JSON list of C-alpha atoms and ligand atoms in Angstrom, two decimals:
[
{"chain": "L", "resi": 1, "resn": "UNK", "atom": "CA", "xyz": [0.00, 0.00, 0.00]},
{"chain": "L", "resi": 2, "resn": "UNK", "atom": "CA", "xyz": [1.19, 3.60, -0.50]},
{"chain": "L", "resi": 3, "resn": "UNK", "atom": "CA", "xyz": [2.06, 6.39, 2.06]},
{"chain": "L", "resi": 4, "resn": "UNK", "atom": "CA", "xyz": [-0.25, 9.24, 1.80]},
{"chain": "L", "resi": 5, "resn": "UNK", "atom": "CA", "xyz": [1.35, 12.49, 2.12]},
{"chain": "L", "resi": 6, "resn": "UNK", "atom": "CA", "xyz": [-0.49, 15.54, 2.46]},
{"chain": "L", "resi": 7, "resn": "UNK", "atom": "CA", "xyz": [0.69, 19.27, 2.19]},
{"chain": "L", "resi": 8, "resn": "UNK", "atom": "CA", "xyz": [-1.83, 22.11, 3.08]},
{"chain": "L", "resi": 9, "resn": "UNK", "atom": "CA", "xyz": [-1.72, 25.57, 3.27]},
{"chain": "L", "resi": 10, "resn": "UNK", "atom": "CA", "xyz": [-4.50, 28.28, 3.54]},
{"chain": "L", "resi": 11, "resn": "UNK", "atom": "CA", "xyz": [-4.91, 28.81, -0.16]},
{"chain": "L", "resi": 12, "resn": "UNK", "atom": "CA", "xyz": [-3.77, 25.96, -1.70]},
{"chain": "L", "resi": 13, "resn": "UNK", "atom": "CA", "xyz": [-2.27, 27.83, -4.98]},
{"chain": "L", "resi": 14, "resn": "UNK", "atom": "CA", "xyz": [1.23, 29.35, -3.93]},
{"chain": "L", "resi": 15, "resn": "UNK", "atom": "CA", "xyz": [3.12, 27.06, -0.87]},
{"chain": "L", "resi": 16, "resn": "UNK", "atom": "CA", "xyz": [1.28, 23.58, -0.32]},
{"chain": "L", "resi": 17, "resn": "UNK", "atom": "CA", "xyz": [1.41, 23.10, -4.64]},
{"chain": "L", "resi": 18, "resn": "UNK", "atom": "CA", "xyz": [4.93, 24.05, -4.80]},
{"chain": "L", "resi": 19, "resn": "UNK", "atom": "CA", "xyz": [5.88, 21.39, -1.46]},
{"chain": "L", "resi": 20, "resn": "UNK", "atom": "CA", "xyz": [3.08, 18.91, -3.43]},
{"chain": "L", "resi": 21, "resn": "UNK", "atom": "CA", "xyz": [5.48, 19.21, -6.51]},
{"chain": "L", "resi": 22, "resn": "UNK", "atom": "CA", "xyz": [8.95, 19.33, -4.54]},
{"chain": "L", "resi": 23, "resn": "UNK", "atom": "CA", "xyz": [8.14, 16.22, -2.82]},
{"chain": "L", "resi": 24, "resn": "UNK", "atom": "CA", "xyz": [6.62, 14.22, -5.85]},
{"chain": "L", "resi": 25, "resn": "UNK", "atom": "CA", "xyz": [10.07, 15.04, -7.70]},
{"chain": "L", "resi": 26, "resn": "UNK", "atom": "CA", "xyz": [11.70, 13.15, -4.78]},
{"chain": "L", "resi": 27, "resn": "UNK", "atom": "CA", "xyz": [9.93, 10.14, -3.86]},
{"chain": "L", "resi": 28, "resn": "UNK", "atom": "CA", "xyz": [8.89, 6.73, -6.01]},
{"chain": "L", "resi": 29, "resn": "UNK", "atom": "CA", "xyz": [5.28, 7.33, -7.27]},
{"chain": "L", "resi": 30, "resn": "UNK", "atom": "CA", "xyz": [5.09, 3.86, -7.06]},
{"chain": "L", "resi": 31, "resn": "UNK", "atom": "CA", "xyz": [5.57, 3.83, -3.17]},
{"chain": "L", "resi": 32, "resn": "UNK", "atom": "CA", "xyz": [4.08, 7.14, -2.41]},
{"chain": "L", "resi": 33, "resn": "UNK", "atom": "CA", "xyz": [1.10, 10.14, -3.30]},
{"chain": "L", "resi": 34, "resn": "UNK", "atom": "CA", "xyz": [1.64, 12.96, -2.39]},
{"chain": "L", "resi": 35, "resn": "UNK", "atom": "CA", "xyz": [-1.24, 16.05, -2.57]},
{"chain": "L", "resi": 36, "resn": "UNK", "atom": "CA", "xyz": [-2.32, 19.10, -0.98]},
{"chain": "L", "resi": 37, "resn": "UNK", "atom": "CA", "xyz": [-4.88, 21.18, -0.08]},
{"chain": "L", "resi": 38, "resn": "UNK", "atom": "CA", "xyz": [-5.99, 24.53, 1.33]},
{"chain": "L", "resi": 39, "resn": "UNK", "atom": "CA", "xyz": [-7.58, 25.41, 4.50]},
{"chain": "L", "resi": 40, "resn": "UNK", "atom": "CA", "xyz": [-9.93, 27.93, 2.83]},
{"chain": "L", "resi": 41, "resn": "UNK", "atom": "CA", "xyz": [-12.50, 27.60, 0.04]},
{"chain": "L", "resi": 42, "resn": "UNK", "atom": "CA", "xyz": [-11.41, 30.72, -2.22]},
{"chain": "L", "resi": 43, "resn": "UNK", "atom": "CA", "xyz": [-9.56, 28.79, -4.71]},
{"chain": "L", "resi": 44, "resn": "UNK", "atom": "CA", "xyz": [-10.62, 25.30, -5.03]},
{"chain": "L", "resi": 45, "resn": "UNK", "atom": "CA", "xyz": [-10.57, 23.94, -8.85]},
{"chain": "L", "resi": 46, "resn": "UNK", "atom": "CA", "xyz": [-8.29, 26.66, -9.80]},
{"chain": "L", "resi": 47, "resn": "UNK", "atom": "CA", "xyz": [-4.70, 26.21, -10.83]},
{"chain": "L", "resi": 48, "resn": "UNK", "atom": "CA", "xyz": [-1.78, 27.13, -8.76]},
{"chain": "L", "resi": 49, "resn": "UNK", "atom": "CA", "xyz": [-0.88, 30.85, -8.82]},
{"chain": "L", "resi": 50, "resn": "UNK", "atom": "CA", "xyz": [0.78, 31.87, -11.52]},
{"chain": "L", "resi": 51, "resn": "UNK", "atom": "CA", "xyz": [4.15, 32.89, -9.73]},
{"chain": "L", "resi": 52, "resn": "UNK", "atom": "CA", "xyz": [3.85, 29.39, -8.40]},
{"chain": "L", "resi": 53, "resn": "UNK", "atom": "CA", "xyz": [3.73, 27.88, -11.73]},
{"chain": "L", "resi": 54, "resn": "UNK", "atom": "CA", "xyz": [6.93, 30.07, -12.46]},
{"chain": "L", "resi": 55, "resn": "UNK", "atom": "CA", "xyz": [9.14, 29.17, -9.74]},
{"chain": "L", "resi": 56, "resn": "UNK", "atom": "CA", "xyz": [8.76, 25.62, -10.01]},
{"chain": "L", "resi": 57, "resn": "UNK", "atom": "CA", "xyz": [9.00, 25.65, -14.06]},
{"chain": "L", "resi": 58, "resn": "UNK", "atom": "CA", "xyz": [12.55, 27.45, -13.46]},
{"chain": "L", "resi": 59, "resn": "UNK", "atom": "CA", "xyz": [13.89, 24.48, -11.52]},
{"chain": "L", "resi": 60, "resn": "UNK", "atom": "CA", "xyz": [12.18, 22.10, -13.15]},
{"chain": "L", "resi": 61, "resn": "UNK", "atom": "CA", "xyz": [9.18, 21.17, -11.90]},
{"chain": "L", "resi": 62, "resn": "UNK", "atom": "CA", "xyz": [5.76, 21.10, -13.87]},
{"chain": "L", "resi": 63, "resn": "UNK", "atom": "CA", "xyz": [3.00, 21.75, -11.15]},
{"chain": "L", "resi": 64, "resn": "UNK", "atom": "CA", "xyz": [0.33, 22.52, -13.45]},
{"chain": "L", "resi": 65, "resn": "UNK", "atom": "CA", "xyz": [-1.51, 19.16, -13.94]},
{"chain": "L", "resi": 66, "resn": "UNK", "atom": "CA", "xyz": [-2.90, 20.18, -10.12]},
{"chain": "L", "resi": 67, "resn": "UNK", "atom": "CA", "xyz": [-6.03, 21.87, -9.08]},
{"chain": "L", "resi": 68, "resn": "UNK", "atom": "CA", "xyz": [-7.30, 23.62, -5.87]},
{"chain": "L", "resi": 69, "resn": "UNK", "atom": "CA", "xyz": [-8.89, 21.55, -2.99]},
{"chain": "L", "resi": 70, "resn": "UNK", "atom": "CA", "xyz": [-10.19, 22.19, 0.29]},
{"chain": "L", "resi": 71, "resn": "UNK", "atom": "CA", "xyz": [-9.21, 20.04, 3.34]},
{"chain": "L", "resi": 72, "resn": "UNK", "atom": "CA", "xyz": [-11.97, 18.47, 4.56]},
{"chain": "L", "resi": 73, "resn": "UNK", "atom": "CA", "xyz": [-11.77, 16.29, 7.85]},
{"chain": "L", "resi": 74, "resn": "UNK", "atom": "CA", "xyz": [-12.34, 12.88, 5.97]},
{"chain": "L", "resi": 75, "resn": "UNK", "atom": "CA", "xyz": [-8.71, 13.58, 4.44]},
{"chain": "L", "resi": 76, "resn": "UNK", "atom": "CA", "xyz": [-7.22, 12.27, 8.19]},
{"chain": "L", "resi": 77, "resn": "UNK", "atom": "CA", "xyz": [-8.57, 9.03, 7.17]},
{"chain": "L", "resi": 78, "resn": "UNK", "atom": "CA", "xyz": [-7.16, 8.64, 3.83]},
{"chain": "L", "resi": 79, "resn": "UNK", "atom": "CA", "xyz": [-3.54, 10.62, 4.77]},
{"chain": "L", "resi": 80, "resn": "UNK", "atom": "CA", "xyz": [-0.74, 9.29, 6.60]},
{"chain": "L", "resi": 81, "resn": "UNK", "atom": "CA", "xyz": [0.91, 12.44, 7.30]},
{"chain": "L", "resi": 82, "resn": "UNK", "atom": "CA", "xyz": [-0.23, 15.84, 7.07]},
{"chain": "L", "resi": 83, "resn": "UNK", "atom": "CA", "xyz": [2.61, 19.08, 6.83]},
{"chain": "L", "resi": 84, "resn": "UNK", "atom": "CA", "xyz": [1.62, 22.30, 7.03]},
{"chain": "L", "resi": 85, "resn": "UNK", "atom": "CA", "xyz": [3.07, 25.60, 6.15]},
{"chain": "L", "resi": 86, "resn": "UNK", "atom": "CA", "xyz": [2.36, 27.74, 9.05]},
{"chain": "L", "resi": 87, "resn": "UNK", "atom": "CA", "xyz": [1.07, 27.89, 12.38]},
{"chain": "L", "resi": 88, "resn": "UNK", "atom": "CA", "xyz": [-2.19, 29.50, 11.49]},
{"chain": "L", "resi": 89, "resn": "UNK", "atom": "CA", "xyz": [-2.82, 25.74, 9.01]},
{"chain": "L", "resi": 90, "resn": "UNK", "atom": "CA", "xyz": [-1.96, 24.15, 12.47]},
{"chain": "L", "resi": 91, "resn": "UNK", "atom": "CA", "xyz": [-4.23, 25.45, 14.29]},
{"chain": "L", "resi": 92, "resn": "UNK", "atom": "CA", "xyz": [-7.20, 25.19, 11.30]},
{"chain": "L", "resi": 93, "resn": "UNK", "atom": "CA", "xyz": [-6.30, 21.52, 11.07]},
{"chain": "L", "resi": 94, "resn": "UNK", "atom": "CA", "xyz": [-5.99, 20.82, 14.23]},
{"chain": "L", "resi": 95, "resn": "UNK", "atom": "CA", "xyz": [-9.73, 22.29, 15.24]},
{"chain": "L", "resi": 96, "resn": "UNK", "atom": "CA", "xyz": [-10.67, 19.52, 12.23]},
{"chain": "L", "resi": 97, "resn": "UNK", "atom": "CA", "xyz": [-9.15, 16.61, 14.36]},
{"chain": "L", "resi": 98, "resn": "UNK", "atom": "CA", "xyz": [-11.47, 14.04, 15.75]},
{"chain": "L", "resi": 99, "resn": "UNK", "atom": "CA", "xyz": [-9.16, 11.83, 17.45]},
{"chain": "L", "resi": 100, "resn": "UNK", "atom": "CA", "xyz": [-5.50, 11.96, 18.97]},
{"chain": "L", "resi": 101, "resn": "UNK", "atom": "CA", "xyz": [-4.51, 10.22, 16.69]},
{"chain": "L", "resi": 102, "resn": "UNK", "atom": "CA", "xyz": [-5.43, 12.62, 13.69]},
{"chain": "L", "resi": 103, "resn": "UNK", "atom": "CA", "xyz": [-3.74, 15.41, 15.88]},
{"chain": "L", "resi": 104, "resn": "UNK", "atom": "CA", "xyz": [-0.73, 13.09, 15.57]},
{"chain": "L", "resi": 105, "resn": "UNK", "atom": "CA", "xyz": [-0.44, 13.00, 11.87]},
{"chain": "L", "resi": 106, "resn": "UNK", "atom": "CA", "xyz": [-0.34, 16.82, 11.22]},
{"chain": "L", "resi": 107, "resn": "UNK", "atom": "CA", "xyz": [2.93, 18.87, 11.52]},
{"chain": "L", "resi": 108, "resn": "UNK", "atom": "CA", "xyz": [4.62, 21.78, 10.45]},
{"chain": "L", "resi": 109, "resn": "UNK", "atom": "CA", "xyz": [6.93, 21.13, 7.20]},
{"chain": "L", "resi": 110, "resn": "UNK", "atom": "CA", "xyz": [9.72, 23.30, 8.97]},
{"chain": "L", "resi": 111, "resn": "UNK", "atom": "CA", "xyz": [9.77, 20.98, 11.65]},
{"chain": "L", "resi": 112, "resn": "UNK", "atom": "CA", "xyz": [12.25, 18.82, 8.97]},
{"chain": "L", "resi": 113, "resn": "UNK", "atom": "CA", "xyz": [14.69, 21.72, 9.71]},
{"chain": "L", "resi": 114, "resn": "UNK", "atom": "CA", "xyz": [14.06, 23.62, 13.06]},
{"chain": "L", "resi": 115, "resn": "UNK", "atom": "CA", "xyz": [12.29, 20.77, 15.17]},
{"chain": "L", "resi": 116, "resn": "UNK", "atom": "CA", "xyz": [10.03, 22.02, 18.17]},
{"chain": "L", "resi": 117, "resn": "UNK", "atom": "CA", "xyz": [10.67, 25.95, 17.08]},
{"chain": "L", "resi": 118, "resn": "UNK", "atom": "CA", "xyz": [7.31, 26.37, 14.94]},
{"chain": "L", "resi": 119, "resn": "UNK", "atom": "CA", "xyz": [8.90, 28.01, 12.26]},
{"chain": "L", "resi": 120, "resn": "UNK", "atom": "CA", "xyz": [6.65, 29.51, 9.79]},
{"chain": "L", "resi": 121, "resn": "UNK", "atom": "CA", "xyz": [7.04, 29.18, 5.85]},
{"chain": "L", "resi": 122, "resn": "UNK", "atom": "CA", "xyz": [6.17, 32.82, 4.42]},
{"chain": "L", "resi": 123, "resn": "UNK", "atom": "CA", "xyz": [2.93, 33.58, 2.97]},
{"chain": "L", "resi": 124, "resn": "UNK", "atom": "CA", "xyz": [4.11, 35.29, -0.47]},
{"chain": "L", "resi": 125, "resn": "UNK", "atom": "CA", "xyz": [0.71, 35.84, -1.81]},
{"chain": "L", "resi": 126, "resn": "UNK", "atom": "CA", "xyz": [0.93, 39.29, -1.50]},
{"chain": "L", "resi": 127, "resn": "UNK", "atom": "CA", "xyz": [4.80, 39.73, -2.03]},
{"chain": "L", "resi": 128, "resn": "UNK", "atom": "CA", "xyz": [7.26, 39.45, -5.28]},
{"chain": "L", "resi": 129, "resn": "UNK", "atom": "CA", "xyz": [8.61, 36.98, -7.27]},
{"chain": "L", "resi": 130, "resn": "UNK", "atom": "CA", "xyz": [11.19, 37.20, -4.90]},
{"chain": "L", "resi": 131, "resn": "UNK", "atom": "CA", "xyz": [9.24, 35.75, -1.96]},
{"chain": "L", "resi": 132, "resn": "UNK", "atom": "CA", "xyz": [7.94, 33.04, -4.30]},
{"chain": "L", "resi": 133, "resn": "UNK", "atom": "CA", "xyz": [12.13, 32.18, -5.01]},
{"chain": "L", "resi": 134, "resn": "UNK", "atom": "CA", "xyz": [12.63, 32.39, -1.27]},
{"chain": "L", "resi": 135, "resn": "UNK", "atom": "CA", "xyz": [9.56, 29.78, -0.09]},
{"chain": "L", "resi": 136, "resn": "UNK", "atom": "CA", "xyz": [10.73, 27.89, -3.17]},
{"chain": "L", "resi": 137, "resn": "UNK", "atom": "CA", "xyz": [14.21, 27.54, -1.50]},
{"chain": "L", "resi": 138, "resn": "UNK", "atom": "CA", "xyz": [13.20, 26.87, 2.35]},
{"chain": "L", "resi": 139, "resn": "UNK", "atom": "CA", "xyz": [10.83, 24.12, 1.01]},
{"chain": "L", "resi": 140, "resn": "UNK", "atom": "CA", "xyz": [13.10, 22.78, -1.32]},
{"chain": "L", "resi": 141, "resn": "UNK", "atom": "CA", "xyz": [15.52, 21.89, 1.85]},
{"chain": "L", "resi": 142, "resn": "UNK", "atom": "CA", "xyz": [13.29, 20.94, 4.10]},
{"chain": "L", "resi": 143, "resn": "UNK", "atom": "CA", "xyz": [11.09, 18.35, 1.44]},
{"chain": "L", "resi": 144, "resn": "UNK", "atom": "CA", "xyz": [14.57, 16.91, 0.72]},
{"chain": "L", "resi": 145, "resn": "UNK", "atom": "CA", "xyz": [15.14, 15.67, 4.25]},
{"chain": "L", "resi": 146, "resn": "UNK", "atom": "CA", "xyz": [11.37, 14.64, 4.28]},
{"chain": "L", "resi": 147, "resn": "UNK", "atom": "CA", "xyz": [12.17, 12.53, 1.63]},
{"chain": "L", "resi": 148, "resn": "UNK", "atom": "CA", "xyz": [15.18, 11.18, 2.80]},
{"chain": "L", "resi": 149, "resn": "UNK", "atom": "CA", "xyz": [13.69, 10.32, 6.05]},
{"chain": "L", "resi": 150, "resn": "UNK", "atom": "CA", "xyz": [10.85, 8.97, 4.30]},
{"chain": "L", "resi": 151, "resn": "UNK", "atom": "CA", "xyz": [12.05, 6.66, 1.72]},
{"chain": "Q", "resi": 201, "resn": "4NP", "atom": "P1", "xyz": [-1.15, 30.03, 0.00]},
{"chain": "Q", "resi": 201, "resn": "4NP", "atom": "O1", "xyz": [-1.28, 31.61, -0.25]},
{"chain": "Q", "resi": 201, "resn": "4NP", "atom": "O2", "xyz": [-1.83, 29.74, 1.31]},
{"chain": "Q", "resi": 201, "resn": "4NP", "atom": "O3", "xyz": [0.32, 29.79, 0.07]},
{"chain": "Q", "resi": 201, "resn": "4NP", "atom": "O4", "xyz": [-1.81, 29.35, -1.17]},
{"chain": "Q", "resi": 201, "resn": "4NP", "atom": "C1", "xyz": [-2.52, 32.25, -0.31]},
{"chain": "Q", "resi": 201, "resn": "4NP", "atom": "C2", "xyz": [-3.24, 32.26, -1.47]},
{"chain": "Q", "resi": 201, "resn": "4NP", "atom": "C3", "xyz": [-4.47, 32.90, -1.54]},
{"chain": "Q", "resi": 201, "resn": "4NP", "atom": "C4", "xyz": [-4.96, 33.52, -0.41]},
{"chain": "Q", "resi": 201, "resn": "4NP", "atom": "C5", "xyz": [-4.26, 33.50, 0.75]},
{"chain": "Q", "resi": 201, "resn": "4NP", "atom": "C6", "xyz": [-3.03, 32.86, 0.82]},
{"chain": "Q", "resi": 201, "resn": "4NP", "atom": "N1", "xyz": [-6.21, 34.21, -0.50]},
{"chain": "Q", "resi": 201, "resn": "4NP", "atom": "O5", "xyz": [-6.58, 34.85, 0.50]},
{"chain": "Q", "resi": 201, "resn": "4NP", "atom": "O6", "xyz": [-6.90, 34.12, -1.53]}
]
């Protein structure tokens, strides 16, 4: 059977579809799934942002085959882990949880790098291309020692 991964944000069109794509470039499709999702409604169906779409094409990554979703609390039954972006996700997801043990699948993705210090990744929705380079490059390291770990 596969592991489930999960990667939400709030709008699920700039960070969780760029750590959705990172991770699928790293891990065996044939072992893992890997989506994501957003903790609000605004966006669901649409593509990811277009700065997104950018980022990821410059290093290689097509994330355009995915769409918006919203997280819905049936997705701690089909998901073995959950990462979110920030602590604000944490918190939304969290409230979802029925059980301990759906609390225990959800964490924050910077935990890969900075465990126990709740670091935030960015929300560059209303920045530059810049801060689209910059989330690019945190998630980038910390999806590679996900995958590592994972594999
Ligand atoms: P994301 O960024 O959570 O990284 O996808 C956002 C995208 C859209 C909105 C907020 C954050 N919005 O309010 O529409």
């Amino acid at each position: 059977m596969k592991t489930r991964i999960l990667m939400v944000c709030l709008g699920n069109i700039c960070r969780s579809p760029l750590a959705e794509g990172l991770l699928k470039s790293k891990l065996d499709p044939n072992k893992f799934e890997v989506d994501s999702a957003g903790t609000g409604s605004w966006h669901i169906g649409s593509l990811p942002d277009s700065r997104s779409i950018s980022v990821a094409q410059k290093n290689g990554i097509d994330i355009t085959d995915q769409r918006g979703m919203q997280f819905k609390p049936a997705f701690f039954d089909v998901y073995d882990h959950i990462f979110v972006m920030d602590t604000y996700n944490y918190e939304d997801v969290i409230n979802l949880a029925r059980t301990e043990a759906d609390k225990e699948k959800v964490s924050l993705i910077l935990d890969e790098l900075f465990p126990g210090e709740k670091v935030d990744v960015p929300d560059p929705y209303n920045d530059s291309l810049r801060g689209f380079d910059n989330v690019f490059e945190m998630l980038d390291e910390a999806i590679t020692k996900l995958a590592e770990r994972l594999k």
